[in-house]
């Protein structure tokens, strides 16, 4: 009985780790002092014309400030080199420590099929400097 409970518990732990990993879809976080920023997509692959939703999360202890309402998001097709932007209000946009913000790319219907990378950068100034990127695919 005890071994059954242990196996059952381990199965849920492994499943939780797999689901947690699947939710982050190849995000990377960079700055000189450690992980403070995470960029994820809601799934790893999209059909052409489907809206791509990005989530930026401040993992640090200070407010991060971004150059516009789309967090300075830039998107590039890794296969063709073509770059895409997101229409955004030109206002400094903060994300407080521990909080997140979503940005959607609805113009994906103009995008060609291929492998993509999206990146965001803080505005600099008195805000900590951080960059994050995530890879995804359009089919």
Short mmCIF file of C-alpha atoms in Angstrom, two decimals:
data_model
loop_
_atom_site.label_atom_id
_atom_site.label_comp_id
_atom_site.label_asym_id
_atom_site.label_seq_id
_atom_site.Cartn_x
_atom_site.Cartn_y
_atom_site.Cartn_z
CA UNK A 1 0.00 0.00 0.00
CA UNK A 2 2.78 2.42 0.96
CA UNK A 3 4.68 1.78 -2.30
CA UNK A 4 1.49 2.43 -4.29
CA UNK A 5 1.08 5.84 -2.61
CA UNK A 6 4.73 6.71 -3.29
CA UNK A 7 4.43 5.73 -6.97
CA UNK A 8 1.15 7.63 -7.26
CA UNK A 9 2.75 10.73 -5.68
CA UNK A 10 5.83 10.50 -7.90
CA UNK A 11 3.63 10.19 -10.98
CA UNK A 12 1.84 13.43 -10.08
CA UNK A 13 5.15 15.17 -9.32
CA UNK A 14 6.61 14.18 -12.69
CA UNK A 15 3.38 15.15 -14.47
CA UNK A 16 3.45 18.55 -12.72
CA UNK A 17 7.04 19.13 -13.81
CA UNK A 18 6.20 18.21 -17.39
CA UNK A 19 3.17 20.49 -17.45
CA UNK A 20 5.15 23.33 -15.87
CA UNK A 21 7.88 22.94 -18.47
CA UNK A 22 5.38 22.78 -21.32
CA UNK A 23 3.87 26.10 -20.24
CA UNK A 24 7.14 28.00 -20.65
CA UNK A 25 7.88 27.07 -24.28
CA UNK A 26 11.58 27.71 -24.64
CA UNK A 27 11.81 31.04 -22.86
CA UNK A 28 15.16 32.49 -21.91
CA UNK A 29 16.05 35.23 -19.49
CA UNK A 30 19.15 37.37 -19.56
CA UNK A 31 20.76 40.11 -17.55
CA UNK A 32 24.10 40.51 -15.85
CA UNK A 33 22.91 39.51 -12.39
CA UNK A 34 20.54 36.58 -12.85
CA UNK A 35 17.04 35.77 -14.02
CA UNK A 36 14.72 38.74 -13.71
CA UNK A 37 12.56 38.52 -16.83
CA UNK A 38 10.70 35.68 -18.53
CA UNK A 39 8.94 35.71 -21.90
CA UNK A 40 6.59 32.86 -22.82
CA UNK A 41 3.97 32.02 -25.44
CA UNK A 42 0.68 30.28 -24.73
CA UNK A 43 1.73 27.38 -26.98
CA UNK A 44 4.76 26.40 -29.10
CA UNK A 45 3.10 26.29 -32.53
CA UNK A 46 0.49 28.41 -34.33
CA UNK A 47 -1.44 28.23 -37.58
CA UNK A 48 -0.96 31.09 -39.99
CA UNK A 49 -3.33 33.92 -39.06
CA UNK A 50 -3.73 32.75 -35.47
CA UNK A 51 -3.13 35.31 -32.69
CA UNK A 52 0.10 34.75 -30.74
CA UNK A 53 -0.10 35.67 -27.06
CA UNK A 54 3.14 36.53 -25.24
CA UNK A 55 3.45 36.84 -21.48
CA UNK A 56 6.29 38.77 -19.87
CA UNK A 57 6.88 38.10 -16.18
CA UNK A 58 9.09 40.11 -13.86
CA UNK A 59 10.94 37.50 -11.78
CA UNK A 60 13.07 40.07 -9.98
CA UNK A 61 12.62 42.31 -6.95
CA UNK A 62 12.48 45.67 -8.75
CA UNK A 63 10.04 47.22 -11.20
CA UNK A 64 11.09 46.79 -14.83
CA UNK A 65 10.27 49.58 -17.28
CA UNK A 66 9.72 48.93 -21.00
CA UNK A 67 9.91 51.40 -23.90
CA UNK A 68 6.28 51.05 -25.05
CA UNK A 69 2.98 49.34 -24.30
CA UNK A 70 4.06 46.25 -26.29
CA UNK A 71 7.19 45.97 -24.11
CA UNK A 72 9.46 46.72 -27.07
CA UNK A 73 8.47 43.35 -28.57
CA UNK A 74 10.25 42.45 -31.78
CA UNK A 75 9.57 39.29 -33.78
CA UNK A 76 11.88 37.72 -36.36
CA UNK A 77 11.45 34.79 -38.72
CA UNK A 78 14.61 32.72 -38.19
CA UNK A 79 14.25 31.08 -41.62
CA UNK A 80 13.92 34.25 -43.72
CA UNK A 81 15.31 36.96 -41.44
CA UNK A 82 12.17 39.08 -41.89
CA UNK A 83 11.26 41.19 -38.84
CA UNK A 84 7.85 42.13 -37.54
CA UNK A 85 6.71 44.66 -34.98
CA UNK A 86 3.63 45.18 -32.88
CA UNK A 87 1.65 48.41 -32.92
CA UNK A 88 2.03 50.02 -29.50
CA UNK A 89 1.44 53.23 -27.62
CA UNK A 90 4.74 55.05 -27.12
CA UNK A 91 4.60 55.25 -23.33
CA UNK A 92 6.97 53.82 -20.74
CA UNK A 93 5.32 50.66 -19.40
CA UNK A 94 6.29 49.25 -15.98
CA UNK A 95 5.91 45.68 -14.74
CA UNK A 96 6.20 45.51 -10.97
CA UNK A 97 8.17 42.72 -9.27
CA UNK A 98 6.35 39.39 -9.39
CA UNK A 99 3.74 40.58 -11.90
CA UNK A 100 3.23 39.84 -15.59
CA UNK A 101 1.78 41.50 -18.66
CA UNK A 102 0.43 40.03 -21.90
CA UNK A 103 1.00 41.29 -25.44
CA UNK A 104 -0.79 39.84 -28.46
CA UNK A 105 0.44 39.69 -32.03
CA UNK A 106 -2.65 39.69 -34.20
CA UNK A 107 -0.78 40.44 -37.41
CA UNK A 108 0.47 36.84 -37.64
CA UNK A 109 -1.74 36.35 -40.70
CA UNK A 110 0.86 38.33 -42.67
CA UNK A 111 3.64 36.09 -41.41
CA UNK A 112 5.13 33.25 -43.43
CA UNK A 113 5.36 29.74 -42.06
CA UNK A 114 8.61 29.10 -40.22
CA UNK A 115 10.54 29.29 -36.97
CA UNK A 116 10.37 32.57 -35.06
CA UNK A 117 12.02 34.28 -32.13
CA UNK A 118 10.41 37.11 -30.19
CA UNK A 119 12.33 39.32 -27.79
CA UNK A 120 11.65 42.11 -25.32
CA UNK A 121 14.02 44.62 -23.73
CA UNK A 122 13.69 47.01 -20.85
CA UNK A 123 13.93 50.72 -21.56
CA UNK A 124 17.11 51.21 -19.57
CA UNK A 125 17.60 54.36 -17.55
CA UNK A 126 17.10 53.76 -13.84
CA UNK A 127 15.27 50.46 -14.49
CA UNK A 128 17.34 47.26 -14.37
CA UNK A 129 18.50 46.18 -17.81
CA UNK A 130 17.00 42.88 -18.96
CA UNK A 131 16.25 40.99 -22.17
CA UNK A 132 14.15 37.89 -22.70
CA UNK A 133 13.27 35.86 -25.77
CA UNK A 134 11.08 32.95 -26.74
CA UNK A 135 11.00 30.74 -29.85
CA UNK A 136 7.84 29.52 -31.53
CA UNK A 137 6.68 28.21 -34.90
CA UNK A 138 4.04 29.18 -37.45
CA UNK A 139 2.78 26.40 -39.73
#
